[in-house]
Short mmCIF file of C-alpha atoms in Angstrom, two decimals:
data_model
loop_
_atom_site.label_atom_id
_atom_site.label_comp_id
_atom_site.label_asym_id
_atom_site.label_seq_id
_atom_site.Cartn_x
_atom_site.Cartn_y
_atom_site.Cartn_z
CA UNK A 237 3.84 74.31 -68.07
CA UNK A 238 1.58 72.99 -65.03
CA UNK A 239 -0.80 70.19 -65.88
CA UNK A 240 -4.25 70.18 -64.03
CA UNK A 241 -6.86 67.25 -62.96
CA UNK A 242 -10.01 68.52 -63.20
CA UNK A 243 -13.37 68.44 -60.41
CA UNK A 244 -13.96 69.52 -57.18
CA UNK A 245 -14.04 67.47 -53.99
CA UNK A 246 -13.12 64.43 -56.61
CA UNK A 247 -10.54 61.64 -55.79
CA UNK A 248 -7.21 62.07 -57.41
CA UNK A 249 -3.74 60.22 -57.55
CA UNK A 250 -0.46 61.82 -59.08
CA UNK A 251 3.09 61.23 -59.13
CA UNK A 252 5.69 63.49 -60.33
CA UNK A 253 8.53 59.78 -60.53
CA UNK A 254 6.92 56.75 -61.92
CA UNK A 255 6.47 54.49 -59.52
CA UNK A 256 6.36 56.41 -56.55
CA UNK A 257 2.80 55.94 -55.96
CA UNK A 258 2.17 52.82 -54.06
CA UNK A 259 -0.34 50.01 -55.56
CA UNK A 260 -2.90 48.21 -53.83
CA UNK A 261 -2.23 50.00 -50.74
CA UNK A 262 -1.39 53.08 -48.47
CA UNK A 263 0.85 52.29 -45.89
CA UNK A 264 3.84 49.50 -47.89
CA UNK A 265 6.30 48.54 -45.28
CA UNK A 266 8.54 49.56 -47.77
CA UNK A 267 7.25 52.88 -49.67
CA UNK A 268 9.10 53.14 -53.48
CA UNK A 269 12.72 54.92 -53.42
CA UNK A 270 13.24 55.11 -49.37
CA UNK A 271 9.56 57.61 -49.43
CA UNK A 272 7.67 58.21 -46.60
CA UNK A 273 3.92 57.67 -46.09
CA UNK A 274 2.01 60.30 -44.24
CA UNK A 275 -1.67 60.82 -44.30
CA UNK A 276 -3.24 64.76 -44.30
CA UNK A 277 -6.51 64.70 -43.11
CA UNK A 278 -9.31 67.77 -43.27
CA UNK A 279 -11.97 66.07 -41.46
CA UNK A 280 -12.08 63.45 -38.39
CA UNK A 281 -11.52 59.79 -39.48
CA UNK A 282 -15.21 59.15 -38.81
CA UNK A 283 -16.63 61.79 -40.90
CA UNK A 284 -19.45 60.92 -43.07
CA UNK A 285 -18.02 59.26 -46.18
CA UNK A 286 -19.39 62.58 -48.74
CA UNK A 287 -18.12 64.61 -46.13
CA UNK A 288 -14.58 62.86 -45.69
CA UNK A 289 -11.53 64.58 -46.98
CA UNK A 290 -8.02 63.00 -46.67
CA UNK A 291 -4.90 62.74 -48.94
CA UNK A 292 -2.27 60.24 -48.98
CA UNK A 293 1.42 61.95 -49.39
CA UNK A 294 4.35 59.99 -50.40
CA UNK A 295 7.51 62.63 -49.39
CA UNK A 296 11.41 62.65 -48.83
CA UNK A 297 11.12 62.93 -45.32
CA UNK A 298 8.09 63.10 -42.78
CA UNK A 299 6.64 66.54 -41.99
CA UNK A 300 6.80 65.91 -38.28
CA UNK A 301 10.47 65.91 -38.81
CA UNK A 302 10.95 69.43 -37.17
CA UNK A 303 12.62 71.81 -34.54
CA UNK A 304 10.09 73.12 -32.04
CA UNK A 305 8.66 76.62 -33.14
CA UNK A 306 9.01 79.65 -31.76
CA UNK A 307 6.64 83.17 -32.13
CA UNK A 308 7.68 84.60 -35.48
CA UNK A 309 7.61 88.72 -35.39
CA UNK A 310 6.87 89.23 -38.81
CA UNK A 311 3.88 89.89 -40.81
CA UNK A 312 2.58 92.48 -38.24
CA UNK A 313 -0.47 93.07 -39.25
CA UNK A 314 -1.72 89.64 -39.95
CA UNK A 315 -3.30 87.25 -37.58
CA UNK A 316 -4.52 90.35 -35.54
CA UNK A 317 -8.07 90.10 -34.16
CA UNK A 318 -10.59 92.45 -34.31
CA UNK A 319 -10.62 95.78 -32.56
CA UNK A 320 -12.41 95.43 -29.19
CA UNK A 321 -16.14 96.65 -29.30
CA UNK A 322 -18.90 97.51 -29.34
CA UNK A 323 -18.48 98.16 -32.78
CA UNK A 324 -20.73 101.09 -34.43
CA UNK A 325 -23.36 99.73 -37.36
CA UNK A 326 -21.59 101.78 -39.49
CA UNK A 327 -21.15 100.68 -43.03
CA UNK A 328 -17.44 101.55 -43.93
CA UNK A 329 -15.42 100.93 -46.76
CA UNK A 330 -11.64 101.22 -47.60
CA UNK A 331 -9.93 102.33 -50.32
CA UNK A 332 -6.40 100.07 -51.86
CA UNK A 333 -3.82 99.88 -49.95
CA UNK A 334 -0.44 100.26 -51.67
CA UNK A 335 2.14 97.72 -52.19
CA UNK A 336 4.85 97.17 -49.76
CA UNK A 337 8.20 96.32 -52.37
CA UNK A 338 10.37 94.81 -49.70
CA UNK A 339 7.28 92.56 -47.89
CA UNK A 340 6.54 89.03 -49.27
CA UNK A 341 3.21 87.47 -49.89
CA UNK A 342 3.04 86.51 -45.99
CA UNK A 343 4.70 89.23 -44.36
CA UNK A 344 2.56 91.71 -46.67
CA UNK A 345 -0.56 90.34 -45.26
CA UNK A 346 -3.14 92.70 -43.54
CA UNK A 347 -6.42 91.68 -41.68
CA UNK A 348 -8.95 94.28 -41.84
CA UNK A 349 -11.83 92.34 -41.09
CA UNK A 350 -12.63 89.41 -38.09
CA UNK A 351 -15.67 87.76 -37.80
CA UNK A 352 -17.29 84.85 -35.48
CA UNK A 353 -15.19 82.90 -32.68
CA UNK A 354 -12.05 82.01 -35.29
CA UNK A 355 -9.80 79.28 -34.57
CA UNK A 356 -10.61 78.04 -31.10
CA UNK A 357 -14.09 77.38 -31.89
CA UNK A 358 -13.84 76.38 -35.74
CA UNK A 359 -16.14 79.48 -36.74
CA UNK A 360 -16.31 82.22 -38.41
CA UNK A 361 -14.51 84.09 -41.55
CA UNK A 362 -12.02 86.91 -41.42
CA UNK A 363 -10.38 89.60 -44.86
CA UNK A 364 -7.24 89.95 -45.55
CA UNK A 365 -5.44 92.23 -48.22
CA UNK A 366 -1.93 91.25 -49.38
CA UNK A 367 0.29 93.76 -51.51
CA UNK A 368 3.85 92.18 -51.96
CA UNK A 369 6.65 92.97 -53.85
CA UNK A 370 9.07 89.85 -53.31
CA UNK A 371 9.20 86.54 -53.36
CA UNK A 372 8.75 83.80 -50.39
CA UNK A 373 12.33 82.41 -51.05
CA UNK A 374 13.59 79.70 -48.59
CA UNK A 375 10.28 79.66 -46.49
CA UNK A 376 7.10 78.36 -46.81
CA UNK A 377 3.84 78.87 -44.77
CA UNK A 378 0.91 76.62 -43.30
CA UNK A 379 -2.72 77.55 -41.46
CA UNK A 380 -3.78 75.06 -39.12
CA UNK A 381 -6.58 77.22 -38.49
CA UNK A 382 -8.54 77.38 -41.52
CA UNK A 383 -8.34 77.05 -45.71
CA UNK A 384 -7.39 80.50 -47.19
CA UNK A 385 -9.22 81.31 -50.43
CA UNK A 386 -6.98 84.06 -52.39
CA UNK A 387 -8.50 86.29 -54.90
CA UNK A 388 -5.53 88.30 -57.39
CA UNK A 389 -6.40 91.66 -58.18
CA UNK A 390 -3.01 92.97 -59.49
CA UNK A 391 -0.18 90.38 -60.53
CA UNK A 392 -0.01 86.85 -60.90
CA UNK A 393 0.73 84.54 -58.51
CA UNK A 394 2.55 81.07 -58.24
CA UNK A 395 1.61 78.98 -55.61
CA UNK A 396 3.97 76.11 -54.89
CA UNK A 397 2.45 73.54 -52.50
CA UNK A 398 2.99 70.18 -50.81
CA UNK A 399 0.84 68.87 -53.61
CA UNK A 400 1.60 70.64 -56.91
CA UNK A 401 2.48 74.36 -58.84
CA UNK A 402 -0.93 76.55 -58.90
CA UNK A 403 -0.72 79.57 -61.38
CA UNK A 404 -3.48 82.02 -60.55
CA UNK A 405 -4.03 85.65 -62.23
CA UNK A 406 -6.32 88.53 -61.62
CA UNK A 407 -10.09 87.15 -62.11
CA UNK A 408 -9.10 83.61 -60.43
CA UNK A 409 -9.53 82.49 -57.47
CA UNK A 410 -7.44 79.34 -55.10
CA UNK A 411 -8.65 77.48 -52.61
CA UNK A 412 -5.75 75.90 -50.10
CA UNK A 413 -7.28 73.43 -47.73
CA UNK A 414 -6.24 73.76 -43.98
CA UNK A 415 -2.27 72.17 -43.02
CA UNK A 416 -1.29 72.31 -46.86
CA UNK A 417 2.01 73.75 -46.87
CA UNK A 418 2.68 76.57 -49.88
CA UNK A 419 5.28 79.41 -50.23
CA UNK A 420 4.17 81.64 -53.13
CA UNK A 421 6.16 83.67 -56.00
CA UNK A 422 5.60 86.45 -58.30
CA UNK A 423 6.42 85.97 -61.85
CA UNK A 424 5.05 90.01 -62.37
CA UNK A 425 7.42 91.25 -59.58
CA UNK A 426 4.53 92.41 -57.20
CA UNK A 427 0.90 91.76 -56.72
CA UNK A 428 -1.98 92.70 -54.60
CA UNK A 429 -5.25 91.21 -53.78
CA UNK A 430 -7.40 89.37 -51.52
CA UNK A 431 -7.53 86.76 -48.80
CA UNK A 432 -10.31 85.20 -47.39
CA UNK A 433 -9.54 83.08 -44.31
CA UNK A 434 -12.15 80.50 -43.59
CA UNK A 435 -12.13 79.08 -39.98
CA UNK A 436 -15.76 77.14 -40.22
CA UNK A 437 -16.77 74.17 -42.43
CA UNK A 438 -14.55 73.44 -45.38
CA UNK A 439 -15.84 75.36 -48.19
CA UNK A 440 -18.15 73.35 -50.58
CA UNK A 441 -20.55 73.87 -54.09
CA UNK A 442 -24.09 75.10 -52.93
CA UNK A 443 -27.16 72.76 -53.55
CA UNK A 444 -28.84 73.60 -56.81
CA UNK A 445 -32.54 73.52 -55.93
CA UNK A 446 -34.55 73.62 -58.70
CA UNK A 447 -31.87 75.22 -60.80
CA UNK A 448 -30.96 71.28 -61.28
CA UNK A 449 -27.77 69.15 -62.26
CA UNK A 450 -26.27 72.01 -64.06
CA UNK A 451 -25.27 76.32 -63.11
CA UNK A 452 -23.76 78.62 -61.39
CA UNK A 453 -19.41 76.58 -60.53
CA UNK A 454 -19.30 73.20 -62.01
CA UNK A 455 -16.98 70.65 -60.86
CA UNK A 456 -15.25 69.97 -63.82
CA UNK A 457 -14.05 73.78 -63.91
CA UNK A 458 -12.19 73.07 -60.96
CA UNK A 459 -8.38 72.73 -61.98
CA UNK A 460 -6.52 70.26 -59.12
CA UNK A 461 -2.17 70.30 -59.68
CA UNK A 462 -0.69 67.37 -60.61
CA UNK A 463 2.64 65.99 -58.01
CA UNK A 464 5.39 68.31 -57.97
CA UNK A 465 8.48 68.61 -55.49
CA UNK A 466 11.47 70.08 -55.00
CA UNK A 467 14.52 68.73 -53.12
CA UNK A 468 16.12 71.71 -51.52
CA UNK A 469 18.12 71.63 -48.51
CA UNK A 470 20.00 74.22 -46.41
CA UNK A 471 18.07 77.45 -44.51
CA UNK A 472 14.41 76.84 -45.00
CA UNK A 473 11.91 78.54 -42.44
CA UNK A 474 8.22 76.98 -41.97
CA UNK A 475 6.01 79.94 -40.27
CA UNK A 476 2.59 77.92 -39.15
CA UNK A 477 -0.65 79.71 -38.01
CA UNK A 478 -1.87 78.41 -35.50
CA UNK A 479 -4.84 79.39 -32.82
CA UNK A 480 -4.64 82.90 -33.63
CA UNK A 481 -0.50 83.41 -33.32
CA UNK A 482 1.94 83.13 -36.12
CA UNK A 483 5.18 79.97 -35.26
CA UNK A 484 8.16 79.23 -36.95
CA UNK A 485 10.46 76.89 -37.24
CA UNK A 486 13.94 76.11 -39.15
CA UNK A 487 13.51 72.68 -41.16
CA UNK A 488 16.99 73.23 -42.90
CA UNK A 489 15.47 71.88 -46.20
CA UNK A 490 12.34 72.92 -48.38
CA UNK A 491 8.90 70.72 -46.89
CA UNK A 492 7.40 71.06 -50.58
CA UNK A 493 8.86 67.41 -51.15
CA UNK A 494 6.13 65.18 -51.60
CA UNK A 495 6.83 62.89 -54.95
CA UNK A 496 3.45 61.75 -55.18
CA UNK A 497 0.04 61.69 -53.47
CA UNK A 498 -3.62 60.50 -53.67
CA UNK A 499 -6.94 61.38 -52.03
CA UNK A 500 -9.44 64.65 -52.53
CA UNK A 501 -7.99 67.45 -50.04
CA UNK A 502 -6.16 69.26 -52.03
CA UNK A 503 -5.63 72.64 -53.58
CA UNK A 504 -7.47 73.93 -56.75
CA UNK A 505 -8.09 77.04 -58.58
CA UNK A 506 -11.34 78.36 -60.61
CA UNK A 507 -11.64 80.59 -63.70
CA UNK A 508 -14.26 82.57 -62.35
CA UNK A 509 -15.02 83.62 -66.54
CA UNK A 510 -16.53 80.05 -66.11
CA UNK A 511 -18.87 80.99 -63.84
CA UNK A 512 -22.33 79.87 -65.61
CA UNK A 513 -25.02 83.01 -64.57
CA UNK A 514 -28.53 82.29 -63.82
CA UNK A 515 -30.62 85.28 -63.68
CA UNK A 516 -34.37 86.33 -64.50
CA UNK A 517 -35.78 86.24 -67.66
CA UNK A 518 -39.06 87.84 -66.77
CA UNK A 519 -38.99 90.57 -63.84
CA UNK A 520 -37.52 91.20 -60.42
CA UNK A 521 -33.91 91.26 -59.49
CA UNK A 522 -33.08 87.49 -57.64
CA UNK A 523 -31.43 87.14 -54.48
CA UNK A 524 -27.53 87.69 -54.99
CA UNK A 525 -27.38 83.83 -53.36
CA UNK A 526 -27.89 82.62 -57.23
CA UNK A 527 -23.95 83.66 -57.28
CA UNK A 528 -22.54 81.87 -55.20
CA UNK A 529 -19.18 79.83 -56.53
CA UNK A 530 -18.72 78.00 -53.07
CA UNK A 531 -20.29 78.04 -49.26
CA UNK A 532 -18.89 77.11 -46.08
CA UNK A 533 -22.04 76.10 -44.07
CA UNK A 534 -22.55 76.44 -40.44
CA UNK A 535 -25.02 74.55 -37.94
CA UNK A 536 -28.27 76.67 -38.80
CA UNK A 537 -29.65 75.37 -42.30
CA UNK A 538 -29.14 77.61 -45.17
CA UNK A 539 -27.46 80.18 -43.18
CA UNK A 540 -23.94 80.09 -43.75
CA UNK A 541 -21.02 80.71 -41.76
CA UNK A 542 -19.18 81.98 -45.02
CA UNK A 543 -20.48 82.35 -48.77
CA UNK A 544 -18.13 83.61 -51.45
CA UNK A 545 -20.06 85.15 -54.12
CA UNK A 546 -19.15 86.82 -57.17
CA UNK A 547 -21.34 89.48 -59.25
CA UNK A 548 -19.15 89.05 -62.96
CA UNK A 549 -20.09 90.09 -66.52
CA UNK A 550 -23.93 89.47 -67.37
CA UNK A 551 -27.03 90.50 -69.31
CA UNK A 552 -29.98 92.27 -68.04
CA UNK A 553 -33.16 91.35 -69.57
CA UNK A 554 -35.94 91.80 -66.72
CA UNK A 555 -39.42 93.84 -67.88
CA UNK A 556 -40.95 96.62 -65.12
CA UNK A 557 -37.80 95.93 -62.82
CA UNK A 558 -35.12 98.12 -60.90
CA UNK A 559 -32.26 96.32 -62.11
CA UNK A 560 -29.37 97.11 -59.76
CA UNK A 561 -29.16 95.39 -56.21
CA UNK A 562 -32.11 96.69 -54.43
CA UNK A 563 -31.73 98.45 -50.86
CA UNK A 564 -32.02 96.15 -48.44
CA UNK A 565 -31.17 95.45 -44.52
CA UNK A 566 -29.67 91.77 -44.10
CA UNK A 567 -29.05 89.22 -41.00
CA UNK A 568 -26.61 88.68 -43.01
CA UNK A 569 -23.06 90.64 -42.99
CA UNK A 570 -21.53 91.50 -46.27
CA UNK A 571 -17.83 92.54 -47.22
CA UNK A 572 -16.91 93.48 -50.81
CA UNK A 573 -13.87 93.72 -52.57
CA UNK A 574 -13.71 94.83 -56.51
CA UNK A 575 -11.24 92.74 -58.99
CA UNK A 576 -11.90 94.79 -62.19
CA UNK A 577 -13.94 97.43 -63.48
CA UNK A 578 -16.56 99.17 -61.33
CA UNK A 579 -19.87 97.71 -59.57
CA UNK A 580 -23.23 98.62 -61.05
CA UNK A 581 -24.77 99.79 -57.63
CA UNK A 582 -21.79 102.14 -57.16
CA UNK A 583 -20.93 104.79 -59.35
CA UNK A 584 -17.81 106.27 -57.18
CA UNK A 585 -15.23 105.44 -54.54
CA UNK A 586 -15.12 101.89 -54.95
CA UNK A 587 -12.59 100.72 -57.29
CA UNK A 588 -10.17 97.46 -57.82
CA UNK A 589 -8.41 96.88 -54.41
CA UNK A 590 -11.21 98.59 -52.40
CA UNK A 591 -12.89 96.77 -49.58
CA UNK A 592 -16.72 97.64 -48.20
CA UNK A 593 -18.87 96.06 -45.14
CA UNK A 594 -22.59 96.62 -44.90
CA UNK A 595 -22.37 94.52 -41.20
CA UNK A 596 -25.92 93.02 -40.30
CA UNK A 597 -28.95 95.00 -40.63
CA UNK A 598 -26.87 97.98 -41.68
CA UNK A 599 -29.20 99.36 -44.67
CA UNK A 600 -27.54 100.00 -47.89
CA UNK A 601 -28.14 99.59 -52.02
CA UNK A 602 -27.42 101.74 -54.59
CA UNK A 603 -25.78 105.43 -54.52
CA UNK A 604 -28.01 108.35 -55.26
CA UNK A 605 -26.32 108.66 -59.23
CA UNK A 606 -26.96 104.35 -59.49
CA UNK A 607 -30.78 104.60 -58.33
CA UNK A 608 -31.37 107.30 -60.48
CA UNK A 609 -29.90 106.07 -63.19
CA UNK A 610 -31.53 102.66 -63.35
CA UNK A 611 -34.75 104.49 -62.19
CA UNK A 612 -34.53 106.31 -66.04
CA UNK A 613 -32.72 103.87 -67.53
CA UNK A 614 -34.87 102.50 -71.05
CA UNK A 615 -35.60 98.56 -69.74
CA UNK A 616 -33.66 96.70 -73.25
CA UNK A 617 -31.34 94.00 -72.81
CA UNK A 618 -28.04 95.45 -71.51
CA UNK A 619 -25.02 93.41 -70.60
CA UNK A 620 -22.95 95.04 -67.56
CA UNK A 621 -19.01 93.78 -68.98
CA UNK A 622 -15.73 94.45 -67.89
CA UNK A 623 -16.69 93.78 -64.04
CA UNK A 624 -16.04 91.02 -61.31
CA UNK A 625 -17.21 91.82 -58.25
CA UNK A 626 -17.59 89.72 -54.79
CA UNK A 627 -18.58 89.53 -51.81
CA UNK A 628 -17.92 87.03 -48.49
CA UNK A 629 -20.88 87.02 -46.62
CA UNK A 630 -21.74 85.49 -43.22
CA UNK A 631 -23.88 84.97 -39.88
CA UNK A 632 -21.65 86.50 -37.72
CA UNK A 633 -20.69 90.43 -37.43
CA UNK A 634 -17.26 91.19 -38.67
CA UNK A 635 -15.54 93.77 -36.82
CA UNK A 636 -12.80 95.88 -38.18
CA UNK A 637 -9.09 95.29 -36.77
CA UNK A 638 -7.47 98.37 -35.21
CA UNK A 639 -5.56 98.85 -38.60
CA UNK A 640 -8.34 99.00 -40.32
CA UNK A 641 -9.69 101.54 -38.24
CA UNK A 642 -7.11 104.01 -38.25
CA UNK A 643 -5.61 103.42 -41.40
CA UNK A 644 -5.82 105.97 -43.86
CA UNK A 645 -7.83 104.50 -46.49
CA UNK A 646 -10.71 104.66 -44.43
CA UNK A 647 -13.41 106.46 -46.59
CA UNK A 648 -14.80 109.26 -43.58
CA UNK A 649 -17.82 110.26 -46.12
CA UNK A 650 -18.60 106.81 -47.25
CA UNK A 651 -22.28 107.50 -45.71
CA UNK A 652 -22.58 110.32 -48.17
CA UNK A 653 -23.49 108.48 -50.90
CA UNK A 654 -26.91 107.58 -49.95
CA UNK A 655 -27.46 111.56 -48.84
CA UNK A 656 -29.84 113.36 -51.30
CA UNK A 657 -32.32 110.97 -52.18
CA UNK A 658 -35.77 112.58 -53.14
CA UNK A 659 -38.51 112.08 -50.72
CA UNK A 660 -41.39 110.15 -52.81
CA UNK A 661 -44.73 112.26 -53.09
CA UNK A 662 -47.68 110.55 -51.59
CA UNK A 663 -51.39 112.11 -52.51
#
């Protein structure tokens, strides 16, 4: 069974041998058992101390202890930018996309979405979908563009990574900081879900306001791995993204070997069931920014270059008050993906494994059947269960990749749902 430390952003230290972890010090001249020191950083040495993230690993051998790589041809429709524009203002959506049984978690992954300048300019979010049906087995992969939050919607997955074993199911999410190495299993024999891909500002627990200390993702809910290795050697293949293209190189033994390590960039997973709601009590719907679990901010103030929000089980109390989403137009640009259950401002086509974009200023809200529903609806308490929704929003416009575009999940009529809505009657 995997042990967890618990907080987010907090300071850690861990060893999976007693002793390993040095005293007093980072660098010994003399690291326990023959180990090597080697220092991951996520931010530049100078970074404001709050905003400083760095871990010290203690490994079998050093990671820059490598052939040179060369372009790796799998995973072909990963790392692909978006298609070339002008894109339409369409809102589109996308049903599942099936599982591919002889694909692993990497080579299974598909970018549908792309937005802002990506790696070369350290902006910007993109969406991937992964459906795989085998185990990474004797390779392992690493982003040095950006921290990858993955969202199960079918399966469990195992993540083994330089610093410890992460177990996350269907209604968790991970968070794997940029240049952590992982390779990931599935103890279910396939799964399918989502990938977010963030290439901007590390992502980070919003300010509370006047919420106060307490709401919305606590720290403590945060679950951090405890030191794990393994020493394999033989074939072992490292595939590394990197501006944009996918490398690879043959280490000839497994790079998941650190013994021990201590700092706070690491990996972590959330329980999104822990998720603490805050919603009116009186009237009006809030702003869907009250759920946000985590935001990667950019260089405008409150406008993010990435928010990951979640809409999960919750009561509905508010008096005099259209209680779904309400339709709105947004500088902000909105894809959403479905976990469980169905949405309550959707009452067709968009089920688990289904992706939507309303891109910025692109009106949407509820369907025709939703509006009219909540329009009638008698205004008691009502709890909307068995859901978890969420959404990645951002500043920038996030095209579609070509695969996207002519794949055949692509939902043609998807503008049909707001068609039929009664013009009001004005005396």
């Amino acid at each position: 069974m995997t042990n967890y430390m618990t907080g987010f952003g907090s300071y850690f230290e861990t060893e999976a041998v007693p002793g390993a972890l040095p005293v007093g010090r980072n660098s010994p001249q003399k690291p326990a058992f023959g180990l090597y020191a080697e220092q991951l950083s996520g931010s530049a040495f100078t970074a404001p101390r709050h905003e400083n993230r760095r871990s010290w690993l203690y490994r079998l051998r050093p990671s820059a202890a490598h052939p040179a790589f060369t372009r790796y041809e799998g995973a072909p429709h990963f790392a692909t930018p978006a298609a070339p524009g002008p894109h339409a203002p369409n809102r589109l959506r996308w049903g599942p996309l099936d599982i591919i049984p002889e694909a692993d978690w990497l080579d299974s992954l598909t970018t549908m979405l792309a937005a802002g300048e990506g790696a070369a300019a350290q902006s910007g979010v993109a969406l991937h979908l992964y459906r795989a049906g085998r185990d990474m087995a004797a390779r392992a992969f690493v982003s040095a563009d950006s921290e990858l939050l993955i969202l199960p919607e079918q399966g469990r997955l195992i993540l083994l990574t330089e610093l410890g074993r992460i177990e996350v199911a269907p209604g968790h999410m991970a968070l794997i900081p940029r240049g952590v190495r992982f390779r990931v299993t599935l103890p279910d024999g396939q799964a399918r879900g989502y990938v977010a891909e963030n290439f901007g500002q590390p992502f980070r627990l919003p300010e509370l306001g006047p919420i106060g200390a307490n709401g919305l993702a606590n720290p403590r809910d945060f679950e951090v791995p405890v030191a794990w290795f393994e020493d394999v050697e033989g074939d072992f293949e490292l595939v590394q993204k990197y501006q944009g293209a996918l490398w690879r190189s043959d280490l000839g033994r497994s790079p998941l070997d650190v013994v021990a390590w201590h700092g706070n960039l690491a990996p972590c997973r959330y329980d999104l069931a822990r998720f603490n709601t805050i919603g009116t009590v009186s009237f009006d719907h809030p702003d869907p920014s009250i759920f946000t679990v985590l935001t990667s901010p950019s260089d405008v103030a409150g406008t993010a270059n990435a928010d990951f929000v979640i809409f999960p089980p919750r009561w509905m109390v508010a008096e005099d008050t259209f209680r779904p989403p309400w339709f709105h137009r947004n500088v902000m640009s909105e894809a959403m993906g479905l976990i469980h259950g169905a949405y309550d401002a959707k009452q067709g086509g968009f089920v688990p494994g289904a992706l939507s974009l309303h891109n910025q200023m692109a009106g949407h809200g509820p369907d025709v059947a939703s509006w009219r529903g909540a329009s009638e609806a008698e205004l008691k308490p009502h709890k909307i269960d068995n859901t978890l929704a969420f959404m990645v929003e951002s500043r920038w416009v996030y095209g579609p990749t070509a695969f996207a575009v002519e794949s055949g999940a692509l939902d043609e009529d998807y503008d049909a749902v707001w068609q039929g809505f009664p013009k009001a009657r004005v005396p």
